[in-house]
């Protein structure tokens, strides 16, 4: 049985899809079979982040409606034989989702893969509820910013009341990724620190990812940043994936980058 | 005196305090998840007798007693 992990946030645009792509690839690079599923029905994004948008023929709604087989719809990553991707439907909307069919799909995936990552849509409406319904673990992505943190708390509230595992009397495991940390601002007291955020949300920390221009560059090219271990964000995602694979890697605090003379002069005037 | 340049440096602390309160308030609202349904039911009942424009349901508490105050705006 695979581990079913929903990547959630409440607020949109905080880095769920980026996290799903990178963590999925990181797990695959650890030689574990992993599938990433885009649950953002109507707003397919994960395909582009993974550079697989040209390979999509069938989507998950077609699989659930038995218009295509799972085998036909699963797309193998160009980078790792261990990573597969299942696309969201671009033409349907979230009302196309149905609990029984989702359950069946997830059961089928979990008999073939060790890790099943579900990229949730923004918000806490039905599309989100369906994403978390059969998850046994959730990765909560937040930015160090008030609205993201508040919304994530509400998303966690829904998770803790509506997921099947909770209804069966168990806890859903929850892990936090703090994304887009600007260490300079944390240092000067202008941005919430990781400790502040953990105190407010009180869930386990999985990783800290710095604000990194390389993330956009990577998404431009459809090559997840985890493949660039020299980048701050790439290295952070690598450690997160290793942690999920059971390695006991310590969590690193993003550090203030030392700048050259020109950078420091620029900093004086900004 | 609060100067903007003093305030800026402490804005993370301000954020933390505001968040604590906002999340506490959000949680209280979740204690009454039935409010939306209750509102719908009341509208349905009152409609049997007269036109209703809207209904306001507020939770009130003085620390000791909690009450629901329901305002029915007639249409
Ligand atoms: N650590 C980061 N540093 C810089 N930009 C980031 C980082 N993480 C995400 N982004 C950018 O933020 C935007 C939203 O990310 P995305 O993963 O699509 O969020 P979501 O899926 O939560 O809506 C994208 O443009 C992405 O490139
Ligand atoms: Mg997304």
Coordinates of C-alpha atoms and ligand atoms in Angstrom, one line a residue:
Chain A
X1 CA 0.0 0.0 0.0
X2 CA 1.3 3.4 -1.0
X3 CA 1.4 6.5 1.1
X4 CA -1.2 9.0 0.0
X5 CA -0.1 12.5 0.5
X6 CA -2.2 15.6 -0.2
X7 CA -0.3 18.9 -0.8
X8 CA -2.5 21.6 0.5
X9 CA -2.4 25.3 1.5
X10 CA -5.8 27.1 1.6
X11 CA -4.5 30.2 -0.2
X12 CA -3.5 29.9 -3.8
X13 CA -0.2 30.7 -5.4
X14 CA 1.9 29.8 -2.3
X15 CA 3.9 26.9 -4.0
X16 CA 1.8 23.7 -3.9
X17 CA 2.3 22.7 -7.5
X18 CA 6.0 23.6 -7.4
X19 CA 6.4 21.5 -4.2
X20 CA 4.5 18.6 -5.6
X21 CA 6.6 18.4 -8.8
X22 CA 9.9 18.7 -6.9
X23 CA 9.1 16.4 -4.0
X24 CA 7.7 13.8 -6.5
X25 CA 10.8 13.9 -8.5
X26 CA 13.0 13.8 -5.4
X27 CA 11.2 10.7 -4.1
X28 CA 11.7 9.1 -7.5
X29 CA 15.4 9.9 -7.5
X30 CA 15.5 8.1 -4.2
X31 CA 14.5 5.0 -6.2
X32 CA 10.9 4.9 -4.9
X33 CA 8.0 4.6 -7.3
X34 CA 6.0 7.8 -7.1
X35 CA 3.0 9.2 -8.9
X36 CA 1.9 12.9 -8.8
X37 CA -1.8 13.6 -9.5
X38 CA -3.1 17.1 -10.4
X39 CA -6.4 17.6 -8.6
X40 CA -6.7 21.2 -9.7
X41 CA -9.5 20.4 -12.1
X42 CA -9.9 23.0 -14.8
X43 CA -6.6 24.6 -14.0
X44 CA -4.0 22.1 -15.1
X45 CA -0.5 23.3 -14.0
X46 CA 1.5 20.4 -12.8
X47 CA 2.0 19.2 -16.4
X48 CA 4.0 22.4 -17.3
X49 CA 6.0 22.4 -14.0
X50 CA 7.1 18.9 -14.9
X51 CA 7.7 19.7 -18.6
X52 CA 5.1 17.1 -19.7
X53 CA 2.3 19.3 -21.1
X54 CA 2.9 17.9 -24.7
X55 CA 2.4 14.3 -23.5
X56 CA -1.0 14.6 -22.0
X57 CA -3.6 12.6 -23.9
X58 CA -6.0 11.4 -21.2
X59 CA -6.8 13.0 -17.8
X60 CA -7.9 11.6 -14.5
X61 CA -11.6 12.4 -15.0
X62 CA -11.5 10.2 -18.1
X63 CA -9.9 7.4 -16.1
X64 CA -12.5 7.8 -13.4
X65 CA -15.3 7.7 -16.0
X66 CA -13.7 4.7 -17.6
X67 CA -13.1 6.5 -20.9
X68 CA -9.4 5.6 -20.6
X69 CA -7.4 3.1 -18.6
X70 CA -5.1 4.2 -15.9
X71 CA -2.2 2.7 -17.9
X72 CA -3.1 4.9 -20.9
X73 CA -3.4 8.0 -18.8
X74 CA -0.2 7.7 -16.7
X75 CA 2.7 9.7 -18.2
X76 CA 6.2 8.7 -17.4
X77 CA 8.6 11.5 -16.5
X78 CA 11.5 12.2 -18.9
X79 CA 13.9 12.4 -16.0
X80 CA 13.1 9.4 -13.9
X81 CA 11.6 6.0 -14.7
X82 CA 10.2 6.0 -11.1
X83 CA 8.0 9.1 -11.6
X84 CA 4.6 9.1 -13.2
X85 CA 2.1 11.9 -13.7
X86 CA -1.7 11.9 -14.0
X87 CA -3.1 15.1 -15.5
X88 CA -6.1 17.1 -14.3
X89 CA -9.0 17.6 -16.7
X90 CA -8.8 21.0 -18.4
X91 CA -12.3 21.0 -19.8
X92 CA -14.4 19.7 -16.9
X93 CA -14.8 21.4 -13.5
X94 CA -14.6 20.2 -10.0
X95 CA -18.3 19.0 -10.0
X96 CA -17.0 16.1 -12.2
X97 CA -15.4 14.6 -9.0
X98 CA -17.1 11.8 -7.3
X99 CA -16.1 10.3 -4.0
X100 CA -16.5 6.6 -4.9
X101 CA -14.6 7.0 -8.2
X102 CA -11.8 8.9 -6.4
X103 CA -11.5 6.2 -3.8
X104 CA -11.2 3.6 -6.6
X105 CA -8.6 5.6 -8.4
X106 CA -6.5 6.1 -5.3
X107 CA -6.7 2.4 -4.4
X108 CA -5.5 1.5 -7.9
X109 CA -2.7 3.9 -7.7
X110 CA -1.7 2.8 -4.3
X111 CA -1.3 -0.8 -5.4
X112 CA 1.3 0.3 -7.9
X113 CA 3.1 3.2 -6.3
X114 CA 4.8 3.7 -3.0
X115 CA 4.1 7.4 -2.9
X116 CA 0.9 9.1 -4.3
X117 CA 1.1 12.9 -4.2
X118 CA -2.1 14.8 -4.8
X119 CA -1.7 18.4 -5.8
X120 CA -4.7 20.2 -4.3
X121 CA -6.5 23.2 -5.7
X122 CA -6.6 26.5 -3.8
X123 CA -9.5 27.2 -1.5
X124 CA -11.4 24.9 0.9
X125 CA -14.3 24.1 -1.3
X126 CA -15.4 20.8 -2.8
X127 CA -12.4 20.3 -5.1
X128 CA -10.2 20.6 -2.0
X129 CA -12.4 18.3 0.1
X130 CA -12.2 15.6 -2.6
X131 CA -8.4 15.9 -2.7
X132 CA -8.0 15.3 1.1
X133 CA -10.8 12.8 1.4
X134 CA -8.7 9.7 1.1
X135 CA -5.3 11.1 2.0
X136 CA -3.5 9.6 5.0
X137 CA -0.9 12.4 5.1
X138 CA -1.0 16.1 4.3
X139 CA 1.8 18.5 3.4
X140 CA 0.8 22.0 4.2
X141 CA 2.6 24.7 2.2
X142 CA 2.6 28.2 3.6
X143 CA 4.4 31.5 2.9
X144 CA 5.6 33.6 5.8
X145 CA 2.7 36.0 5.5
X146 CA -0.5 36.5 7.4
X147 CA -3.2 35.5 4.9
X148 CA -1.4 32.3 3.8
X149 CA -1.0 31.2 7.4
X150 CA -4.6 32.0 8.4
X151 CA -6.0 30.2 5.3
X152 CA -3.8 27.2 5.9
X153 CA -5.2 26.9 9.4
X154 CA -8.7 26.7 7.9
X155 CA -7.6 24.1 5.4
X156 CA -6.2 22.1 8.3
X157 CA -9.6 22.5 10.1
X158 CA -11.4 21.0 7.1
X159 CA -8.8 18.2 6.8
X160 CA -9.3 17.3 10.5
X161 CA -13.1 17.1 10.1
X162 CA -13.8 15.8 6.6
X163 CA -11.1 13.3 5.7
X164 CA -12.1 9.6 5.7
X165 CA -9.2 8.8 8.0
X166 CA -10.5 11.2 10.7
X167 CA -14.0 9.9 10.3
X168 CA -12.6 6.4 10.9
X169 CA -11.1 7.7 14.2
X170 CA -7.5 8.2 13.2
X171 CA -5.3 11.3 12.7
X172 CA -4.1 12.5 9.4
X173 CA -0.4 13.1 9.6
X174 CA 0.4 16.8 8.9
X175 CA 3.7 18.3 7.9
X176 CA 4.6 21.9 7.2
X177 CA 6.7 23.4 4.5
X178 CA 7.5 27.1 4.9
X179 CA 8.1 28.4 1.3
X180 CA 9.5 31.7 0.0
X181 CA 11.4 32.6 3.1
X182 CA 13.5 35.8 2.7
X183 CA 16.2 35.4 5.4
X184 CA 17.2 39.0 5.4
X185 CA 13.7 40.0 6.3
X186 CA 13.4 37.4 9.0
X187 CA 16.7 38.6 10.5
X188 CA 15.5 42.2 10.6
X189 CA 12.1 41.3 12.1
X190 CA 10.1 42.2 9.0
X191 CA 9.0 38.7 8.2
X192 CA 7.5 36.0 10.5
X193 CA 10.2 33.5 11.6
X194 CA 9.7 29.7 11.2
X195 CA 9.4 29.5 15.0
X196 CA 6.6 32.1 15.0
X197 CA 4.7 30.1 12.3
X198 CA 5.2 26.8 14.0
X199 CA 3.9 28.2 17.3
X200 CA 0.8 29.4 15.6
X201 CA 0.0 26.3 13.5
X202 CA 1.5 23.7 15.8
X203 CA 2.2 21.0 13.3
X204 CA 5.4 19.1 12.5
X205 CA 8.0 20.9 10.3
X206 CA 9.1 19.2 7.1
X207 CA 11.2 21.8 5.5
X208 CA 12.1 25.5 4.9
X209 CA 12.4 26.8 1.4
X210 CA 14.0 30.2 0.6
X211 CA 12.7 32.7 -1.9
X212 CA 14.6 31.7 -5.0
X213 CA 14.6 33.3 -8.5
X214 CA 15.6 29.9 -9.9
X215 CA 12.1 28.6 -9.2
X216 CA 10.6 30.7 -11.9
X217 CA 13.4 30.0 -14.3
X218 CA 12.9 26.2 -13.7
X219 CA 9.2 26.5 -14.3
X220 CA 9.9 28.5 -17.5
X221 CA 11.8 25.5 -18.7
X222 CA 9.7 22.7 -17.3
X223 CA 12.6 21.3 -15.4
X224 CA 12.0 21.1 -11.6
X225 CA 14.6 23.0 -9.6
X226 CA 15.5 20.0 -7.5
X227 CA 17.7 19.0 -10.4
X228 CA 19.9 22.0 -9.6
X229 CA 21.4 21.0 -6.2
X230 CA 23.4 24.3 -6.1
X231 CA 20.1 26.3 -5.8
X232 CA 18.8 27.0 -2.4
X233 CA 15.3 25.9 -3.2
X234 CA 16.5 22.8 -5.1
X235 CA 18.6 21.7 -2.1
X236 CA 15.8 22.3 0.3
X237 CA 13.4 20.1 -1.8
X238 CA 16.0 17.4 -2.0
X239 CA 16.2 17.3 1.8
X240 CA 12.4 17.3 2.1
X241 CA 12.1 14.3 -0.3
X242 CA 14.9 12.5 1.5
X243 CA 13.1 13.1 4.8
X244 CA 9.9 11.6 3.3
X245 CA 11.9 8.6 2.2
X246 CA 12.9 8.1 5.9
X247 CA 16.3 9.7 5.9
X248 CA 17.1 11.6 9.1
X249 CA 18.3 14.8 7.4
X250 CA 18.4 17.9 9.7
X251 CA 16.3 20.9 8.7
X252 CA 18.4 23.8 7.5
X253 CA 17.6 27.5 8.1
X254 CA 17.9 29.5 4.8
X255 CA 20.8 31.8 5.3
X256 CA 21.4 35.4 4.3
X257 CA 23.4 35.2 1.1
X258 CA 26.7 37.0 1.2
X259 CA 26.7 39.6 -1.5
X260 CA 29.6 41.2 -3.3
X261 CA 30.6 44.8 -3.0
X262 CA 28.1 45.9 -5.8
X263 CA 25.3 44.0 -4.2
X264 CA 26.0 45.5 -0.8
X265 CA 26.1 49.0 -2.3
X266 CA 22.8 48.4 -4.0
X267 CA 21.4 47.1 -0.7
X268 CA 22.4 50.4 1.0
X269 CA 20.3 52.4 -1.4
X270 CA 17.2 50.1 -1.6
Chain B
X1 CA 5.4 57.9 19.6
X2 CA 5.0 55.5 16.7
X3 CA 7.2 56.4 13.9
X4 CA 6.8 54.4 10.7
X5 CA 10.5 53.6 10.7
X6 CA 10.3 52.2 14.1
X7 CA 7.2 50.2 13.3
X8 CA 8.7 48.6 10.2
X9 CA 11.3 46.6 12.1
X10 CA 8.7 45.0 14.4
X11 CA 6.1 44.2 11.8
X12 CA 6.8 40.4 12.2
X13 CA 5.6 40.7 15.8
X14 CA 2.6 42.6 14.8
X15 CA 1.8 39.9 12.2
X16 CA 2.1 37.2 14.9
X17 CA -0.3 38.9 17.3
X18 CA -2.8 39.7 14.6
X19 CA -2.7 36.1 13.3
X20 CA -3.2 34.6 16.8
X21 CA -6.4 36.6 17.2
X22 CA -7.7 36.0 13.7
X23 CA -7.2 32.3 14.0
X24 CA -8.8 32.2 17.4
X25 CA -11.8 34.0 16.0
X26 CA -12.0 31.7 12.9
X27 CA -12.0 28.7 15.3
X28 CA -14.9 30.1 17.3
X29 CA -16.9 30.4 14.1
X30 CA -16.2 26.8 13.3
X31 CA -17.9 25.8 16.6
X32 CA -21.2 26.8 15.0
X33 CA -21.0 25.0 11.6
X34 CA -24.8 24.8 11.5
X35 CA -25.3 28.6 11.2
X36 CA -25.7 28.5 7.4
X37 CA -28.3 25.7 7.6
X38 CA -30.1 27.3 10.4
X39 CA -30.4 30.5 8.4
X40 CA -31.9 28.6 5.5
X41 CA -34.4 26.9 7.7
X42 CA -35.6 30.1 9.4
X43 CA -36.0 31.8 6.0
X44 CA -38.1 28.9 4.8
X45 CA -40.4 29.0 7.9
X46 CA -40.9 32.8 7.9
X47 CA -41.6 32.7 4.2
X48 CA -44.7 30.7 4.9
X49 CA -46.1 33.9 6.6
X50 CA -44.4 36.9 5.0
X51 CA -41.7 38.1 2.6
X52 CA -38.2 37.9 4.0
X53 CA -35.3 40.0 2.6
X54 CA -32.5 38.6 4.7
X55 CA -31.6 37.1 8.1
X56 CA -28.8 38.1 10.3
X57 CA -27.6 35.6 12.9
X58 CA -25.0 36.8 15.4
X59 CA -23.4 35.0 18.3
X60 CA -23.3 37.1 21.4
X61 CA -21.6 36.4 24.6
X62 CA -20.9 38.4 27.8
X63 CA -18.4 36.0 29.0
X64 CA -20.9 34.0 31.0
X65 CA -23.9 33.5 28.7
X66 CA -23.9 32.8 25.0
X67 CA -26.8 33.7 22.9
X68 CA -27.8 33.7 19.2
X69 CA -29.5 36.9 18.2
X70 CA -31.6 36.6 15.0
X71 CA -32.7 39.5 13.0
X72 CA -35.3 38.9 10.4
X73 CA -35.4 41.7 7.8
X74 CA -38.8 41.7 6.1
X75 CA -39.0 42.3 2.4
Ligands
LIG1 N1 10.6 29.3 -3.3 C1 10.1 30.0 -4.3 N2 10.8 31.1 -4.7 C2 10.4 31.9 -5.7 N3 9.2 31.7 -6.4 C3 8.4 30.6 -6.0 C4 8.9 29.7 -5.0 N4 7.9 28.8 -4.8 C5 6.9 29.1 -5.7 N5 7.2 30.2 -6.5 C6 6.5 30.8 -7.6 O1 5.2 31.1 -7.1 C7 4.2 30.9 -8.1 C8 3.1 30.0 -7.5 O2 3.6 28.7 -7.3 P1 2.7 27.4 -7.5 O3 3.5 26.3 -7.2 O4 2.0 27.4 -8.9 O5 1.6 27.7 -6.4 P2 0.2 27.0 -6.1 O6 0.2 25.6 -6.8 O7 0.1 26.9 -4.6 O8 -0.9 27.9 -6.7 C9 4.9 30.4 -9.3 O9 5.2 31.4 -10.2 C10 6.2 29.8 -8.7 O10 7.2 29.8 -9.7
LIG2 MG1 -1.2 24.8 -8.1

